[in-house]
């Protein structure tokens, strides 16, 4: 049995089960970029319609972003954490998030590793839902459609050339992007020790 047959069979089984949009939405909640790329290549291979895959991706990404906001908003109600919201050291950051919401959300959307802390902070520092939700949803739609289209075109134009070997390439590129984003986030998180 060839590897290409096995991969093809597994994708066919998922596509015909009717659960593929659900798997894409759930995958988008866990590893959004990887799921969007996989959905784009699967659509190019005709395992799923782009008209089904794109809304599933957007749904998963948007639900995750709104959950991050909700967790931050809920954390604000805890008495111990409330002291951080009202602390004078947090005031510049709180004001910056409120004043520069569009820039902040777009930065978080397009830089790996920033969504979780920024969207939690938006909820935590009380950015109004009516301001947060439309900006995040529009950025989710734009990001998902652009990334899906790139993955779809990659899958479409490399189908005859690379065949089933596109999948390891997709995995490799997605893995590299994930590790680069993770390394950048760790680097930004690292605080140099102060000498006394």
mmCIF file of C-alpha atoms in Angstrom:
data_model
loop_
_atom_site.group_PDB
_atom_site.id
_atom_site.type_symbol
_atom_site.label_atom_id
_atom_site.label_comp_id
_atom_site.label_asym_id
_atom_site.label_seq_id
_atom_site.Cartn_x
_atom_site.Cartn_y
_atom_site.Cartn_z
ATOM 1 C CA UNK A 1 0.000 0.000 0.000
ATOM 2 C CA UNK A 2 1.379 3.397 -0.988
ATOM 3 C CA UNK A 3 1.423 6.438 1.252
ATOM 4 C CA UNK A 4 -0.450 8.407 -1.399
ATOM 5 C CA UNK A 5 -3.308 5.876 -1.371
ATOM 6 C CA UNK A 6 -3.520 5.995 2.430
ATOM 7 C CA UNK A 7 -3.654 9.807 2.575
ATOM 8 C CA UNK A 8 -6.184 9.915 -0.258
ATOM 9 C CA UNK A 9 -8.374 7.306 1.471
ATOM 10 C CA UNK A 10 -8.286 9.124 4.823
ATOM 11 C CA UNK A 11 -9.266 12.431 3.219
ATOM 12 C CA UNK A 12 -12.042 10.821 1.181
ATOM 13 C CA UNK A 13 -13.472 9.185 4.303
ATOM 14 C CA UNK A 14 -13.494 12.517 6.138
ATOM 15 C CA UNK A 15 -15.016 14.364 3.207
ATOM 16 C CA UNK A 16 -17.873 11.910 2.784
ATOM 17 C CA UNK A 17 -18.672 11.654 6.467
ATOM 18 C CA UNK A 18 -20.175 15.140 6.565
ATOM 19 C CA UNK A 19 -18.116 15.960 9.628
ATOM 20 C CA UNK A 20 -15.325 17.696 7.734
ATOM 21 C CA UNK A 21 -16.742 21.229 8.274
ATOM 22 C CA UNK A 22 -17.021 20.465 11.999
ATOM 23 C CA UNK A 23 -13.424 19.200 12.087
ATOM 24 C CA UNK A 24 -12.259 22.320 10.244
ATOM 25 C CA UNK A 25 -14.114 24.616 12.676
ATOM 26 C CA UNK A 26 -12.747 22.752 15.712
ATOM 27 C CA UNK A 27 -9.270 22.687 14.214
ATOM 28 C CA UNK A 28 -9.494 26.427 13.612
ATOM 29 C CA UNK A 29 -10.126 26.864 17.325
ATOM 30 C CA UNK A 30 -6.943 24.995 18.217
ATOM 31 C CA UNK A 31 -4.456 25.802 15.442
ATOM 32 C CA UNK A 32 -6.117 28.321 13.204
ATOM 33 C CA UNK A 33 -3.388 28.889 10.612
ATOM 34 C CA UNK A 34 -2.749 25.183 10.136
ATOM 35 C CA UNK A 35 -6.478 24.466 9.800
ATOM 36 C CA UNK A 36 -6.992 27.265 7.283
ATOM 37 C CA UNK A 37 -4.125 25.980 5.153
ATOM 38 C CA UNK A 38 -5.388 22.398 5.333
ATOM 39 C CA UNK A 39 -8.910 23.528 4.429
ATOM 40 C CA UNK A 40 -7.566 25.460 1.425
ATOM 41 C CA UNK A 41 -5.588 22.514 0.095
ATOM 42 C CA UNK A 42 -8.494 20.119 0.759
ATOM 43 C CA UNK A 43 -10.797 22.456 -1.179
ATOM 44 C CA UNK A 44 -8.328 22.522 -4.062
ATOM 45 C CA UNK A 45 -8.396 18.721 -4.030
ATOM 46 C CA UNK A 46 -12.228 18.840 -4.047
ATOM 47 C CA UNK A 47 -12.624 17.098 -0.707
ATOM 48 C CA UNK A 48 -14.741 20.017 0.469
ATOM 49 C CA UNK A 49 -16.347 22.975 -1.233
ATOM 50 C CA UNK A 50 -14.724 26.346 -0.597
ATOM 51 C CA UNK A 51 -18.251 27.623 0.092
ATOM 52 C CA UNK A 52 -18.412 25.246 3.060
ATOM 53 C CA UNK A 53 -14.774 25.367 4.178
ATOM 54 C CA UNK A 54 -14.400 29.163 4.423
ATOM 55 C CA UNK A 55 -17.440 29.702 6.687
ATOM 56 C CA UNK A 56 -16.312 26.766 8.866
ATOM 57 C CA UNK A 57 -12.870 28.344 9.232
ATOM 58 C CA UNK A 58 -14.302 31.794 9.975
ATOM 59 C CA UNK A 59 -16.697 30.338 12.529
ATOM 60 C CA UNK A 60 -13.926 28.518 14.388
ATOM 61 C CA UNK A 61 -11.576 31.505 14.383
ATOM 62 C CA UNK A 62 -14.264 34.004 15.455
ATOM 63 C CA UNK A 63 -15.589 31.800 18.262
ATOM 64 C CA UNK A 64 -12.066 31.411 19.633
ATOM 65 C CA UNK A 65 -11.389 35.150 19.517
ATOM 66 C CA UNK A 66 -14.674 35.920 21.247
ATOM 67 C CA UNK A 67 -13.923 33.282 23.891
ATOM 68 C CA UNK A 68 -10.581 34.960 24.623
ATOM 69 C CA UNK A 69 -12.388 38.270 25.075
ATOM 70 C CA UNK A 70 -15.018 36.608 27.274
ATOM 71 C CA UNK A 71 -12.408 34.984 29.502
ATOM 72 C CA UNK A 72 -10.688 38.345 29.948
ATOM 73 C CA UNK A 73 -13.993 40.028 30.688
ATOM 74 C CA UNK A 74 -14.916 37.362 33.235
ATOM 75 C CA UNK A 75 -11.485 37.587 34.896
ATOM 76 C CA UNK A 76 -12.113 41.289 35.447
ATOM 77 C CA UNK A 77 -14.939 40.402 37.846
ATOM 78 C CA UNK A 78 -12.621 38.550 40.234
ATOM 79 C CA UNK A 79 -11.888 40.796 43.263
ATOM 80 C CA UNK A 80 -8.159 40.072 43.322
ATOM 81 C CA UNK A 81 -7.738 40.685 39.586
ATOM 82 C CA UNK A 82 -9.920 43.802 39.755
ATOM 83 C CA UNK A 83 -7.082 45.513 41.595
ATOM 84 C CA UNK A 84 -4.898 45.104 38.501
ATOM 85 C CA UNK A 85 -7.521 46.724 36.262
ATOM 86 C CA UNK A 86 -7.658 49.769 38.524
ATOM 87 C CA UNK A 87 -3.915 49.922 39.253
ATOM 88 C CA UNK A 88 -2.130 53.080 38.079
ATOM 89 C CA UNK A 89 0.585 51.049 36.311
ATOM 90 C CA UNK A 90 -2.034 49.431 34.090
ATOM 91 C CA UNK A 91 -3.614 52.755 33.103
ATOM 92 C CA UNK A 92 -1.302 53.461 30.106
ATOM 93 C CA UNK A 93 -1.871 49.985 28.682
ATOM 94 C CA UNK A 94 -5.617 50.191 29.300
ATOM 95 C CA UNK A 95 -5.791 53.601 27.617
ATOM 96 C CA UNK A 96 -3.667 52.389 24.711
ATOM 97 C CA UNK A 97 -5.961 49.403 24.077
ATOM 98 C CA UNK A 98 -9.053 51.623 24.213
ATOM 99 C CA UNK A 99 -7.556 54.370 22.030
ATOM 100 C CA UNK A 100 -5.800 52.147 19.477
ATOM 101 C CA UNK A 101 -8.238 49.237 19.276
ATOM 102 C CA UNK A 102 -8.186 48.864 15.488
ATOM 103 C CA UNK A 103 -4.385 48.887 15.294
ATOM 104 C CA UNK A 104 -4.141 46.553 18.279
ATOM 105 C CA UNK A 105 -6.589 44.017 16.867
ATOM 106 C CA UNK A 106 -4.982 44.039 13.415
ATOM 107 C CA UNK A 107 -1.536 43.613 14.956
ATOM 108 C CA UNK A 108 -2.784 40.708 17.052
ATOM 109 C CA UNK A 109 -4.442 39.121 14.016
ATOM 110 C CA UNK A 110 -1.419 39.231 11.745
ATOM 111 C CA UNK A 111 1.401 38.488 14.217
ATOM 112 C CA UNK A 112 1.509 34.914 15.504
ATOM 113 C CA UNK A 113 1.218 34.544 19.258
ATOM 114 C CA UNK A 114 -0.446 37.895 19.951
ATOM 115 C CA UNK A 115 -4.154 37.022 19.728
ATOM 116 C CA UNK A 116 -4.494 35.359 23.107
ATOM 117 C CA UNK A 117 -2.864 38.065 25.257
ATOM 118 C CA UNK A 118 -4.326 40.990 23.320
ATOM 119 C CA UNK A 119 -7.895 39.680 23.161
ATOM 120 C CA UNK A 120 -7.754 38.645 26.825
ATOM 121 C CA UNK A 121 -6.537 42.155 27.641
ATOM 122 C CA UNK A 122 -9.358 43.705 25.611
ATOM 123 C CA UNK A 123 -11.885 41.843 27.728
ATOM 124 C CA UNK A 124 -9.949 42.369 30.944
ATOM 125 C CA UNK A 125 -9.639 46.134 30.488
ATOM 126 C CA UNK A 126 -13.271 46.535 29.513
ATOM 127 C CA UNK A 127 -13.152 47.348 25.820
ATOM 128 C CA UNK A 128 -16.847 47.579 24.900
ATOM 129 C CA UNK A 129 -18.180 44.510 23.089
ATOM 130 C CA UNK A 130 -19.850 46.736 20.476
ATOM 131 C CA UNK A 131 -16.433 48.103 19.488
ATOM 132 C CA UNK A 132 -14.484 44.852 19.835
ATOM 133 C CA UNK A 133 -16.735 42.349 18.038
ATOM 134 C CA UNK A 134 -17.101 44.041 14.614
ATOM 135 C CA UNK A 135 -13.395 44.832 14.310
ATOM 136 C CA UNK A 136 -12.373 41.310 15.294
ATOM 137 C CA UNK A 137 -14.955 39.660 13.045
ATOM 138 C CA UNK A 138 -13.924 41.705 10.006
ATOM 139 C CA UNK A 139 -10.241 40.955 10.660
ATOM 140 C CA UNK A 140 -11.111 37.257 11.067
ATOM 141 C CA UNK A 141 -12.919 37.218 7.737
ATOM 142 C CA UNK A 142 -10.109 39.034 5.913
ATOM 143 C CA UNK A 143 -7.352 36.889 7.430
ATOM 144 C CA UNK A 144 -9.180 33.611 6.851
ATOM 145 C CA UNK A 145 -10.116 34.403 3.251
ATOM 146 C CA UNK A 146 -6.615 35.589 2.317
ATOM 147 C CA UNK A 147 -4.854 32.608 3.925
ATOM 148 C CA UNK A 148 -7.437 30.158 2.546
ATOM 149 C CA UNK A 149 -7.024 31.603 -0.964
ATOM 150 C CA UNK A 150 -3.239 31.304 -0.815
ATOM 151 C CA UNK A 151 -3.518 27.681 0.363
ATOM 152 C CA UNK A 152 -6.176 26.936 -2.263
ATOM 153 C CA UNK A 153 -4.028 28.339 -5.061
ATOM 154 C CA UNK A 154 -1.014 26.397 -3.778
ATOM 155 C CA UNK A 155 -3.081 23.203 -3.779
ATOM 156 C CA UNK A 156 -4.597 23.903 -7.190
ATOM 157 C CA UNK A 157 -1.367 24.734 -9.000
ATOM 158 C CA UNK A 158 0.748 21.995 -7.421
ATOM 159 C CA UNK A 159 -1.761 19.150 -7.740
ATOM 160 C CA UNK A 160 -0.301 17.712 -10.926
ATOM 161 C CA UNK A 161 3.268 18.620 -10.097
ATOM 162 C CA UNK A 162 3.617 17.366 -6.514
ATOM 163 C CA UNK A 163 0.519 15.221 -6.112
ATOM 164 C CA UNK A 164 0.116 13.775 -2.646
ATOM 165 C CA UNK A 165 3.542 15.047 -1.601
ATOM 166 C CA UNK A 166 1.995 18.489 -1.207
ATOM 167 C CA UNK A 167 0.679 17.396 2.183
ATOM 168 C CA UNK A 168 4.108 16.933 3.779
ATOM 169 C CA UNK A 169 5.105 20.312 2.324
ATOM 170 C CA UNK A 170 1.982 21.902 3.806
ATOM 171 C CA UNK A 171 2.772 20.264 7.163
ATOM 172 C CA UNK A 172 6.366 21.446 7.017
ATOM 173 C CA UNK A 173 5.465 25.045 6.131
ATOM 174 C CA UNK A 174 2.720 25.159 8.776
ATOM 175 C CA UNK A 175 5.084 23.697 11.369
ATOM 176 C CA UNK A 176 7.809 26.201 10.514
ATOM 177 C CA UNK A 177 5.330 29.092 10.733
ATOM 178 C CA UNK A 178 4.088 27.813 14.093
ATOM 179 C CA UNK A 179 7.591 27.469 15.544
ATOM 180 C CA UNK A 180 8.693 30.874 14.227
ATOM 181 C CA UNK A 181 5.630 32.472 15.809
ATOM 182 C CA UNK A 182 6.204 30.583 19.043
ATOM 183 C CA UNK A 183 9.878 31.592 19.143
ATOM 184 C CA UNK A 184 9.001 35.254 18.531
ATOM 185 C CA UNK A 185 6.386 35.154 21.264
ATOM 186 C CA UNK A 186 8.865 33.612 23.706
ATOM 187 C CA UNK A 187 11.427 36.236 22.766
ATOM 188 C CA UNK A 188 8.933 39.047 23.358
ATOM 189 C CA UNK A 189 7.859 37.479 26.643
ATOM 190 C CA UNK A 190 11.404 37.125 27.928
ATOM 191 C CA UNK A 191 12.315 39.963 30.237
ATOM 192 C CA UNK A 192 16.014 40.612 30.766
ATOM 193 C CA UNK A 193 17.020 40.253 34.374
ATOM 194 C CA UNK A 194 17.845 43.527 36.034
ATOM 195 C CA UNK A 195 21.130 43.813 37.790
ATOM 196 C CA UNK A 196 21.036 45.208 41.289
#
